[in-house]
Amino acid sequence: MTVKRVLVINSGSSSVKYALLAGEDRLASGIVERIGEPGSPVADHGAALDIVADELAGQGLGIDSPELTAIGHRVVHGGTDFTEPTLITDEVTAMIEELVPLAPLHNPGNLAGIEVTRRLRPDLPQVAVFDTAFHSTISPAAATYAIDREVAERLRIRRYGFHGTSHAYVSREAAAEAGRPDGNVIVLHLGNGASASAVSGGRCLETSMGMTPLEGLVMGTRSGDLDPGVLTYLARTGGMSFEEIDTMLNRGGGMRGLCGDNDMRAVQERLAAGDPDAELAFSVYCHRLRKYVGAYYAVLGTVDVIAFTGGVGENSPLVRQTALDGLEALGIAVDPGRNERGERVISPDGTAVRVVVIPTNEELEIARQTLAVLPRTKHP
Ligand code: ADP
C-alpha cells in the first residue's frame, strides 16, 4: 500500500505556509509571505496559492497529482461548534465564517485558503483542524470568566485556548517518552506566541490562552496576563483609544514592550552583557512560566512530565533552567549537562517529574488528524 499524501495549508492573514507529507515524511514545504501588502507581487490568497501550486509542481508534486489523498487546513478559531477535525462542506465554511468576529485577524485568511484549494481540487476531501479543538475539554470552571453571564453568553466570551495542535502532539509524545501514555503532562509551548497546558490522560484540563491568544504567558510581543483594570485605566486616564490599547498589548507588549527586543536570542545576548532592561524582561518571562507550572501542578494533582517546545522551549537551556529553578520539593529538577546539550530528557535520573524537550510538529499533527476523519470508503 502506498503511503497517503496530505497537503497541509496554514493560510494566515498575510502568509500561506504549506507542507506536503507522506506519512511522517515531509516531501516539500514552504511559505508565501506579504499577501496583499503594498508593493507586494502577491495580491491575494488566490495568488499565494497559485505560487504554492507552482512550487509543488516544480518539484513534480503538483496539487493536481492523483497521489494526493486530502488537504488539511489549520483554522484558528472553532468556537464551541468545532471540537474535532471536520470534513469541510459549504455548511462548515459558513460556520467558520460566523466565527470571524471571535478571530478577525485569523479566520478570514484560513477561509480564503480553503476556498481556493476547494476550487483547485473539488474532488478531494478537505479537512479543517482547529487550534481551539484540543482545549474544548477544559471544564466550565476553567473556561468561564467571572463576569455577567448574560453578556458573556450573548457575545460568546469564554476561554477557548489556542496552539491546540501543538499541545495535542507534544503532550502525547511527552507522555509516551515518560512511559506514561495516560499520565499527567504540563506542556510549555514557547514560540513567538506562548501558551501552557495541563493534560491528563490525553485530555486537556487547562490552558493559558483565553478568549483570545493574548492571555497567559509573556510572549514576544504580547503582554499575557494583565489586571483588566489596566485597560480601563489606559483608556480613561491614559487617553488611549481601543485601537491603541490593542496594538500596545498585542504588538508592543511582552518582551518587546519590556526591553525593545522580541527575539529571545537577542534578549539573552543583552542579558549576558549585563543589560538591566533585558534582565528585567527575562525575569518577568521566567517568573510567569514558573507561576503557571505551579498552578498546573495544582490543577493536575500529580505531574509525570513537563515538556518544553516551540522556538524558545526547544532552543533555550537558560529559559528551561531558570523557569524550573528551585522546584526540587515538587520533584522537578533540570540536569545542567543534559539541558545544555539539548537532550530529549533533561531531568536527572530518579526525579519524580521527567522534564523533556519535544520539537513540535503541527504539520504532522494536522496531516494525521486530516486522515483520521476521511470518509471510511477512502480507507480500503
Ligand atoms: P512561531 O511562534 O512564530 O512558530 P517559533 O516557535 O519558531 O515561532 O519561535 C520563535 C522564537 O524562538 C524566536 O522569536 C526566538 O526568540 C526563539 N528562538 C529561536 N532559537 C533560539 C535560541 N537558540 N535561543 C533562544 N531563543 C530562540
CSV table of C-alpha atoms and ligand atoms in Angstrom, one decimal:
chain,number,residue,atom,x,y,z
A,1,MET,CA,0.0,0.0,0.0
A,2,THR,CA,1.3,3.4,-0.8
A,3,VAL,CA,1.7,6.0,1.9
A,4,LYS,CA,-1.1,8.6,1.9
A,5,ARG,CA,-0.1,12.1,0.9
A,6,VAL,CA,-1.6,15.1,2.7
A,7,LEU,CA,-1.1,18.7,1.8
A,8,VAL,CA,-1.2,20.9,4.9
A,9,ILE,CA,-2.2,24.5,4.4
A,10,ASN,CA,-1.8,27.2,7.1
A,11,SER,CA,-3.3,30.2,5.5
A,12,GLY,CA,-2.8,33.2,7.7
A,13,SER,CA,-3.8,36.8,7.3
A,14,SER,CA,-0.7,37.8,5.3
A,15,SER,CA,1.1,34.5,4.6
A,16,VAL,CA,0.5,30.9,3.5
A,17,LYS,CA,2.6,28.1,4.9
A,18,TYR,CA,2.3,24.7,3.3
A,19,ALA,CA,3.8,21.2,3.8
A,20,LEU,CA,3.3,18.1,1.8
A,21,LEU,CA,3.5,15.0,3.9
A,22,ALA,CA,3.7,11.3,3.1
A,23,GLY,CA,3.2,9.6,6.4
A,24,GLU,CA,5.9,11.1,8.7
A,25,ASP,CA,8.0,12.3,5.7
A,26,ARG,CA,7.9,15.9,4.6
A,27,LEU,CA,8.2,15.9,0.8
A,28,ALA,CA,8.0,19.6,0.4
A,29,SER,CA,7.3,22.8,2.4
A,30,GLY,CA,7.4,26.5,2.1
A,31,ILE,CA,5.9,29.9,2.8
A,32,VAL,CA,4.5,32.7,0.7
A,33,GLU,CA,4.5,36.0,2.5
A,34,ARG,CA,3.4,39.6,2.3
A,35,ILE,CA,0.0,38.8,0.8
A,36,GLY,CA,-1.9,41.9,0.0
A,37,GLU,CA,0.7,44.3,1.3
A,38,PRO,CA,1.5,47.5,-0.6
A,39,GLY,CA,4.1,46.8,-3.4
A,40,SER,CA,3.9,43.0,-2.9
A,41,PRO,CA,3.6,40.9,-6.0
A,42,VAL,CA,1.2,38.6,-4.1
A,43,ALA,CA,-2.2,40.4,-4.4
A,44,ASP,CA,-4.4,38.0,-2.5
A,45,HIS,CA,-4.7,34.4,-1.2
A,46,GLY,CA,-5.6,33.1,-4.7
A,47,ALA,CA,-2.3,34.4,-6.0
A,48,ALA,CA,-0.5,33.0,-3.0
A,49,LEU,CA,-2.0,29.5,-3.5
A,50,ASP,CA,-1.0,29.8,-7.2
A,51,ILE,CA,2.6,30.2,-6.1
A,52,VAL,CA,2.2,27.2,-3.7
A,53,ALA,CA,0.8,25.2,-6.6
A,54,ASP,CA,3.7,26.3,-8.9
A,55,GLU,CA,6.4,25.5,-6.2
A,56,LEU,CA,4.9,22.0,-5.7
A,57,ALA,CA,4.6,21.4,-9.5
A,58,GLY,CA,8.2,22.4,-9.9
A,59,GLN,CA,9.2,19.5,-7.6
A,60,GLY,CA,7.0,17.1,-9.5
A,61,LEU,CA,4.4,17.1,-6.6
A,62,GLY,CA,1.6,19.0,-8.3
A,63,ILE,CA,-1.6,19.8,-6.4
A,64,ASP,CA,-3.4,18.1,-9.3
A,65,SER,CA,-1.5,14.8,-8.6
A,66,PRO,CA,-3.7,11.8,-8.3
A,67,GLU,CA,-1.5,10.7,-5.4
A,68,LEU,CA,-2.7,13.5,-3.2
A,69,THR,CA,-5.2,12.0,-0.7
A,70,ALA,CA,-6.5,15.0,1.1
A,71,ILE,CA,-5.9,18.6,2.1
A,72,GLY,CA,-5.7,19.6,5.8
A,73,HIS,CA,-6.3,23.2,6.8
A,74,ARG,CA,-5.3,24.9,10.0
A,75,VAL,CA,-8.2,27.0,11.3
A,76,VAL,CA,-7.5,29.2,14.3
A,77,HIS,CA,-10.9,29.6,15.9
A,78,GLY,CA,-13.5,26.8,16.1
A,79,GLY,CA,-15.6,28.4,18.9
A,80,THR,CA,-17.7,25.9,20.7
A,81,ASP,CA,-19.0,24.5,17.4
A,82,PHE,CA,-15.9,22.5,16.4
A,83,THR,CA,-14.3,20.2,19.0
A,84,GLU,CA,-12.8,17.9,16.4
A,85,PRO,CA,-11.2,18.0,13.0
A,86,THR,CA,-14.1,18.3,10.5
A,87,LEU,CA,-14.6,17.4,6.9
A,88,ILE,CA,-15.2,20.7,5.0
A,89,THR,CA,-18.6,21.3,3.4
A,90,ASP,CA,-20.4,24.5,2.5
A,91,GLU,CA,-22.1,24.4,5.8
A,92,VAL,CA,-18.8,24.1,7.6
A,93,THR,CA,-17.3,27.1,5.8
A,94,ALA,CA,-20.4,29.1,6.7
A,95,MET,CA,-20.0,28.2,10.4
A,96,ILE,CA,-16.3,29.2,10.3
A,97,GLU,CA,-17.4,32.5,8.7
A,98,GLU,CA,-19.8,33.0,11.7
A,99,LEU,CA,-16.8,32.7,14.0
A,100,VAL,CA,-14.9,35.6,12.3
A,101,PRO,CA,-15.9,38.1,15.0
A,102,LEU,CA,-14.0,35.9,17.5
A,103,ALA,CA,-10.9,35.8,15.4
A,104,PRO,CA,-11.0,38.7,13.0
A,105,LEU,CA,-7.2,38.5,12.3
A,106,HIS,CA,-7.1,34.8,11.6
A,107,ASN,CA,-10.3,33.1,10.4
A,108,PRO,CA,-10.7,35.2,7.2
A,109,GLY,CA,-7.2,34.1,6.0
A,110,ASN,CA,-8.0,30.5,6.9
A,111,LEU,CA,-11.2,30.7,4.9
A,112,ALA,CA,-9.6,32.2,1.9
A,113,GLY,CA,-7.1,29.3,1.7
A,114,ILE,CA,-10.0,26.8,2.0
A,115,GLU,CA,-11.9,28.5,-0.8
A,116,VAL,CA,-9.0,28.5,-3.2
A,117,THR,CA,-8.0,24.8,-2.6
A,118,ARG,CA,-11.6,23.7,-2.8
A,119,ARG,CA,-11.7,25.3,-6.2
A,120,LEU,CA,-8.4,23.8,-7.3
A,121,ARG,CA,-9.4,20.2,-6.1
A,122,PRO,CA,-13.1,20.0,-5.7
A,123,ASP,CA,-12.8,16.2,-5.9
A,124,LEU,CA,-10.5,15.9,-2.8
A,125,PRO,CA,-11.6,15.7,0.8
A,126,GLN,CA,-10.5,18.8,2.7
A,127,VAL,CA,-10.4,18.9,6.5
A,128,ALA,CA,-10.4,21.8,9.0
A,129,VAL,CA,-8.2,21.3,12.0
A,130,PHE,CA,-8.9,23.8,14.7
A,131,ASP,CA,-6.4,25.5,17.1
A,132,THR,CA,-9.1,25.6,19.8
A,133,ALA,CA,-10.3,22.0,19.5
A,134,PHE,CA,-7.9,20.3,21.8
A,135,HIS,CA,-8.9,22.6,24.6
A,136,SER,CA,-12.6,22.0,24.2
A,137,THR,CA,-12.4,19.5,27.1
A,138,ILE,CA,-11.5,22.1,29.7
A,139,SER,CA,-14.2,22.2,32.4
A,140,PRO,CA,-16.7,25.1,32.8
A,141,ALA,CA,-14.8,26.0,35.9
A,142,ALA,CA,-11.7,26.6,33.8
A,143,ALA,CA,-13.4,28.0,30.8
A,144,THR,CA,-15.7,30.6,32.4
A,145,TYR,CA,-14.7,34.2,33.2
A,146,ALA,CA,-16.4,35.6,36.3
A,147,ILE,CA,-18.3,38.3,34.5
A,148,ASP,CA,-22.0,38.9,33.9
A,149,ARG,CA,-23.2,35.6,32.4
A,150,GLU,CA,-25.9,37.1,30.1
A,151,VAL,CA,-23.3,39.3,28.5
A,152,ALA,CA,-20.7,36.5,28.3
A,153,GLU,CA,-23.1,34.1,26.6
A,154,ARG,CA,-24.5,36.6,24.2
A,155,LEU,CA,-21.0,37.7,23.0
A,156,ARG,CA,-19.5,34.1,23.3
A,157,ILE,CA,-17.0,35.3,25.9
A,158,ARG,CA,-15.2,32.4,27.5
A,159,ARG,CA,-11.8,30.8,27.5
A,160,TYR,CA,-11.1,28.8,24.3
A,161,GLY,CA,-7.3,28.3,24.2
A,162,PHE,CA,-5.1,28.2,21.1
A,163,HIS,CA,-2.0,26.3,19.8
A,164,GLY,CA,-4.1,23.2,20.3
A,165,THR,CA,-2.5,21.1,17.6
A,166,SER,CA,0.9,21.6,19.2
A,167,HIS,CA,-0.3,20.9,22.7
A,168,ALA,CA,-2.0,17.7,21.4
A,169,TYR,CA,1.1,16.5,19.6
A,170,VAL,CA,3.6,17.4,22.3
A,171,SER,CA,1.6,16.1,25.2
A,172,ARG,CA,1.1,12.8,23.5
A,173,GLU,CA,4.8,12.5,22.6
A,174,ALA,CA,5.9,13.6,26.1
A,175,ALA,CA,3.6,11.1,27.9
A,176,ALA,CA,5.0,8.3,25.6
A,177,GLU,CA,8.6,9.5,26.3
A,178,ALA,CA,7.9,9.1,30.0
A,179,GLY,CA,6.4,5.7,29.5
A,180,ARG,CA,3.1,7.1,30.9
A,181,PRO,CA,0.7,7.4,27.9
A,182,ASP,CA,-2.2,8.1,30.4
A,183,GLY,CA,-0.1,10.3,32.5
A,184,ASN,CA,-0.3,14.0,33.6
A,185,VAL,CA,1.6,16.4,31.4
A,186,ILE,CA,2.4,20.1,31.6
A,187,VAL,CA,3.2,21.5,28.1
A,188,LEU,CA,5.1,24.8,27.7
A,189,HIS,CA,4.8,25.9,24.1
A,190,LEU,CA,7.2,28.9,23.9
A,191,GLY,CA,7.4,30.4,20.4
A,192,ASN,CA,6.7,34.0,19.3
A,193,GLY,CA,3.3,33.2,20.9
A,194,ALA,CA,3.4,31.2,24.0
A,195,SER,CA,1.0,29.0,26.0
A,196,ALA,CA,0.9,26.4,28.6
A,197,SER,CA,-1.5,23.5,29.1
A,198,ALA,CA,-2.3,20.8,31.7
A,199,VAL,CA,-3.2,17.5,30.1
A,200,SER,CA,-4.3,14.3,31.9
A,201,GLY,CA,-4.7,11.0,30.0
A,202,GLY,CA,-4.7,12.9,26.7
A,203,ARG,CA,-7.5,15.3,27.8
A,204,CYS,CA,-6.7,19.0,28.2
A,205,LEU,CA,-7.8,20.3,31.6
A,206,GLU,CA,-6.4,23.8,31.5
A,207,THR,CA,-4.6,26.2,29.1
A,208,SER,CA,-3.2,29.6,29.5
A,209,MET,CA,-4.6,31.4,26.4
A,210,GLY,CA,-8.2,32.5,26.8
A,211,MET,CA,-10.9,34.0,24.6
A,212,THR,CA,-8.0,35.4,22.5
A,213,PRO,CA,-4.4,34.4,22.2
A,214,LEU,CA,-3.4,37.3,24.5
A,215,GLU,CA,-4.0,35.8,27.9
A,216,GLY,CA,-1.4,33.9,29.9
A,217,LEU,CA,2.4,33.7,29.4
A,218,VAL,CA,4.6,36.6,28.5
A,219,MET,CA,5.3,36.4,24.7
A,220,GLY,CA,7.5,38.0,22.1
A,221,THR,CA,5.2,41.0,21.5
A,222,ARG,CA,2.1,40.1,23.6
A,223,SER,CA,1.6,41.0,27.3
A,224,GLY,CA,-0.1,37.9,28.5
A,225,ASP,CA,-1.9,38.2,31.8
A,226,LEU,CA,-2.7,41.7,33.0
A,227,ASP,CA,-5.1,43.3,35.6
A,228,PRO,CA,-8.2,44.0,33.5
A,229,GLY,CA,-8.3,47.3,35.4
A,230,VAL,CA,-5.3,48.4,33.4
A,231,LEU,CA,-7.4,48.5,30.2
A,232,THR,CA,-9.9,51.0,31.6
A,233,TYR,CA,-7.2,53.0,33.2
A,234,LEU,CA,-5.3,53.3,29.9
A,235,ALA,CA,-8.5,54.5,28.2
A,236,ARG,CA,-9.8,56.8,30.9
A,237,THR,CA,-6.6,58.2,32.4
A,238,GLY,CA,-4.1,57.4,29.7
A,239,GLY,CA,-6.4,58.8,27.0
A,240,MET,CA,-5.7,55.9,24.7
A,241,SER,CA,-8.1,54.6,22.1
A,242,PHE,CA,-9.1,50.9,22.0
A,243,GLU,CA,-7.1,50.5,18.8
A,244,GLU,CA,-4.0,51.9,20.5
A,245,ILE,CA,-4.5,49.7,23.6
A,246,ASP,CA,-5.0,46.6,21.3
A,247,THR,CA,-1.8,47.4,19.4
A,248,MET,CA,0.2,48.1,22.6
A,249,LEU,CA,-0.8,44.8,24.2
A,250,ASN,CA,-0.6,42.6,21.0
A,251,ARG,CA,2.3,44.1,19.1
A,252,GLY,CA,4.1,46.3,21.6
A,253,GLY,CA,3.9,44.2,24.7
A,254,GLY,CA,5.7,41.1,26.0
A,255,MET,CA,9.5,41.1,25.6
A,256,ARG,CA,9.3,43.9,23.1
A,257,GLY,CA,7.5,46.1,25.5
A,258,LEU,CA,9.8,45.3,28.4
A,259,CYS,CA,13.1,45.6,26.6
A,260,GLY,CA,12.6,46.5,23.0
A,261,ASP,CA,13.6,43.1,21.6
A,262,ASN,CA,11.0,40.4,21.0
A,263,ASP,CA,13.5,37.7,19.9
A,264,MET,CA,14.7,35.7,22.9
A,265,ARG,CA,18.2,35.2,21.3
A,266,ALA,CA,18.7,39.0,21.3
A,267,VAL,CA,17.4,39.3,24.8
A,268,GLN,CA,19.8,36.6,26.0
A,269,GLU,CA,22.8,38.3,24.3
A,270,ARG,CA,21.9,41.5,26.1
A,271,LEU,CA,21.4,39.6,29.4
A,272,ALA,CA,24.9,38.1,29.1
A,273,ALA,CA,26.3,41.6,28.6
A,274,GLY,CA,24.6,42.8,31.8
A,275,ASP,CA,21.8,44.9,30.2
A,276,PRO,CA,19.3,45.7,33.1
A,277,ASP,CA,16.3,46.0,30.8
A,278,ALA,CA,17.0,42.6,29.3
A,279,GLU,CA,17.5,41.2,32.8
A,280,LEU,CA,14.1,42.5,33.9
A,281,ALA,CA,12.4,41.2,30.8
A,282,PHE,CA,13.9,37.8,31.2
A,283,SER,CA,13.0,37.6,34.8
A,284,VAL,CA,9.4,38.6,34.1
A,285,TYR,CA,9.2,35.9,31.4
A,286,CYS,CA,10.6,33.1,33.6
A,287,HIS,CA,8.6,34.1,36.7
A,288,ARG,CA,5.4,33.9,34.8
A,289,LEU,CA,6.3,30.5,33.4
A,290,ARG,CA,7.2,29.2,36.9
A,291,LYS,CA,3.9,30.5,38.2
A,292,TYR,CA,1.9,28.6,35.6
A,293,VAL,CA,3.9,25.4,36.3
A,294,GLY,CA,2.9,25.7,39.9
A,295,ALA,CA,-0.7,26.4,39.1
A,296,TYR,CA,-0.9,23.5,36.7
A,297,TYR,CA,0.7,21.2,39.2
A,298,ALA,CA,-2.2,22.1,41.5
A,299,VAL,CA,-4.8,21.6,38.7
A,300,LEU,CA,-3.3,18.1,37.9
A,301,GLY,CA,-2.6,17.0,41.5
A,302,THR,CA,0.4,15.0,40.3
A,303,VAL,CA,2.7,15.6,37.4
A,304,ASP,CA,4.6,12.9,35.3
A,305,VAL,CA,6.1,15.1,32.6
A,306,ILE,CA,6.9,18.7,31.9
A,307,ALA,CA,7.5,19.3,28.1
A,308,PHE,CA,9.2,22.3,26.6
A,309,THR,CA,8.5,23.1,22.9
A,310,GLY,CA,8.5,26.0,20.4
A,311,GLY,CA,11.5,28.0,19.3
A,312,VAL,CA,12.3,29.2,22.8
A,313,GLY,CA,11.4,26.0,24.6
A,314,GLU,CA,13.4,23.8,22.2
A,315,ASN,CA,16.5,26.1,22.0
A,316,SER,CA,17.0,28.0,25.2
A,317,PRO,CA,18.6,26.0,28.0
A,318,LEU,CA,18.7,29.2,30.1
A,319,VAL,CA,14.9,29.6,29.9
A,320,ARG,CA,14.3,26.0,30.8
A,321,GLN,CA,16.8,26.1,33.7
A,322,THR,CA,15.6,29.4,35.1
A,323,ALA,CA,11.8,28.7,34.8
A,324,LEU,CA,12.2,25.4,36.8
A,325,ASP,CA,14.8,26.5,39.3
A,326,GLY,CA,14.1,25.8,42.9
A,327,LEU,CA,11.2,23.4,42.4
A,328,GLU,CA,13.0,20.3,43.8
A,329,ALA,CA,10.4,20.0,46.6
A,330,LEU,CA,7.9,19.3,43.8
A,331,GLY,CA,10.1,16.6,42.3
A,332,ILE,CA,11.1,18.9,39.5
A,333,ALA,CA,14.8,19.4,38.5
A,334,VAL,CA,16.9,20.1,35.5
A,335,ASP,CA,20.3,18.4,34.9
A,336,PRO,CA,22.6,21.2,33.7
A,337,GLY,CA,24.6,18.9,31.3
A,338,ARG,CA,21.6,17.3,29.7
A,339,ASN,CA,19.9,20.7,29.4
A,340,GLU,CA,22.9,22.4,27.8
A,341,ARG,CA,23.4,19.5,25.4
A,342,GLY,CA,19.7,19.8,24.4
A,343,GLU,CA,18.9,16.1,25.1
A,344,ARG,CA,15.4,14.9,24.9
A,345,VAL,CA,15.2,14.2,28.6
A,346,ILE,CA,16.8,16.9,30.7
A,347,SER,CA,15.8,15.9,34.2
A,348,PRO,CA,18.3,13.9,36.3
A,349,ASP,CA,17.6,10.2,36.7
A,350,GLY,CA,15.4,9.4,39.7
A,351,THR,CA,13.4,12.6,39.9
A,352,ALA,CA,9.6,12.2,40.2
A,353,VAL,CA,8.9,14.5,37.2
A,354,ARG,CA,10.5,13.9,33.9
A,355,VAL,CA,11.4,17.1,32.1
A,356,VAL,CA,11.6,16.7,28.3
A,357,VAL,CA,12.3,18.8,25.2
A,358,ILE,CA,10.0,17.8,22.3
A,359,PRO,CA,10.2,19.6,18.9
A,360,THR,CA,6.6,20.4,18.0
A,361,ASN,CA,5.3,19.3,14.6
A,362,GLU,CA,2.0,20.9,13.9
A,363,GLU,CA,2.0,19.9,10.2
A,364,LEU,CA,2.4,16.2,11.0
A,365,GLU,CA,-0.4,16.5,13.6
A,366,ILE,CA,-2.7,18.3,11.1
A,367,ALA,CA,-2.0,15.6,8.5
A,368,ARG,CA,-2.7,12.8,11.0
A,369,GLN,CA,-5.9,14.4,12.1
A,370,THR,CA,-6.9,15.0,8.5
A,371,LEU,CA,-6.5,11.3,7.6
A,372,ALA,CA,-8.4,10.3,10.7
A,373,VAL,CA,-11.6,11.9,9.6
A,374,LEU,CA,-11.6,10.9,5.9
A,375,PRO,CA,-14.8,9.1,4.8
A,376,ARG,CA,-14.4,5.4,5.6
A,377,THR,CA,-14.8,4.5,1.9
A,378,LYS,CA,-11.4,6.1,1.3
A,379,HIS,CA,-9.8,3.6,3.6
A,380,PRO,CA,-9.8,0.2,1.9
B,1,ADP,P1,6.3,30.8,16.0
B,1,ADP,O1,5.6,31.0,17.2
B,1,ADP,O2,6.3,32.0,15.1
B,1,ADP,O3,6.1,29.5,15.3
B,1,ADP,P2,8.9,29.7,16.9
B,1,ADP,O4,8.2,28.6,17.6
B,1,ADP,O5,9.7,29.4,15.7
B,1,ADP,O6,7.8,30.8,16.4
B,1,ADP,O7,9.8,30.5,17.9
B,1,ADP,C1,10.4,31.7,17.5
B,1,ADP,C2,11.3,32.2,18.7
B,1,ADP,O8,12.2,31.2,19.1
B,1,ADP,C3,12.1,33.4,18.2
B,1,ADP,O9,11.5,34.6,18.4
B,1,ADP,C4,13.3,33.3,19.2
B,1,ADP,O10,13.1,34.2,20.2
B,1,ADP,C5,13.3,31.9,19.7
B,1,ADP,N1,14.5,31.2,19.5
B,1,ADP,C6,14.9,30.5,18.4
B,1,ADP,N2,16.1,30.0,18.5
B,1,ADP,C7,16.5,30.3,19.8
B,1,ADP,C8,17.7,30.1,20.5
B,1,ADP,N3,18.8,29.4,20.1
B,1,ADP,N4,17.8,30.6,21.8
B,1,ADP,C9,16.7,31.3,22.3
B,1,ADP,N5,15.6,31.5,21.6
B,1,ADP,C10,15.5,31.1,20.4
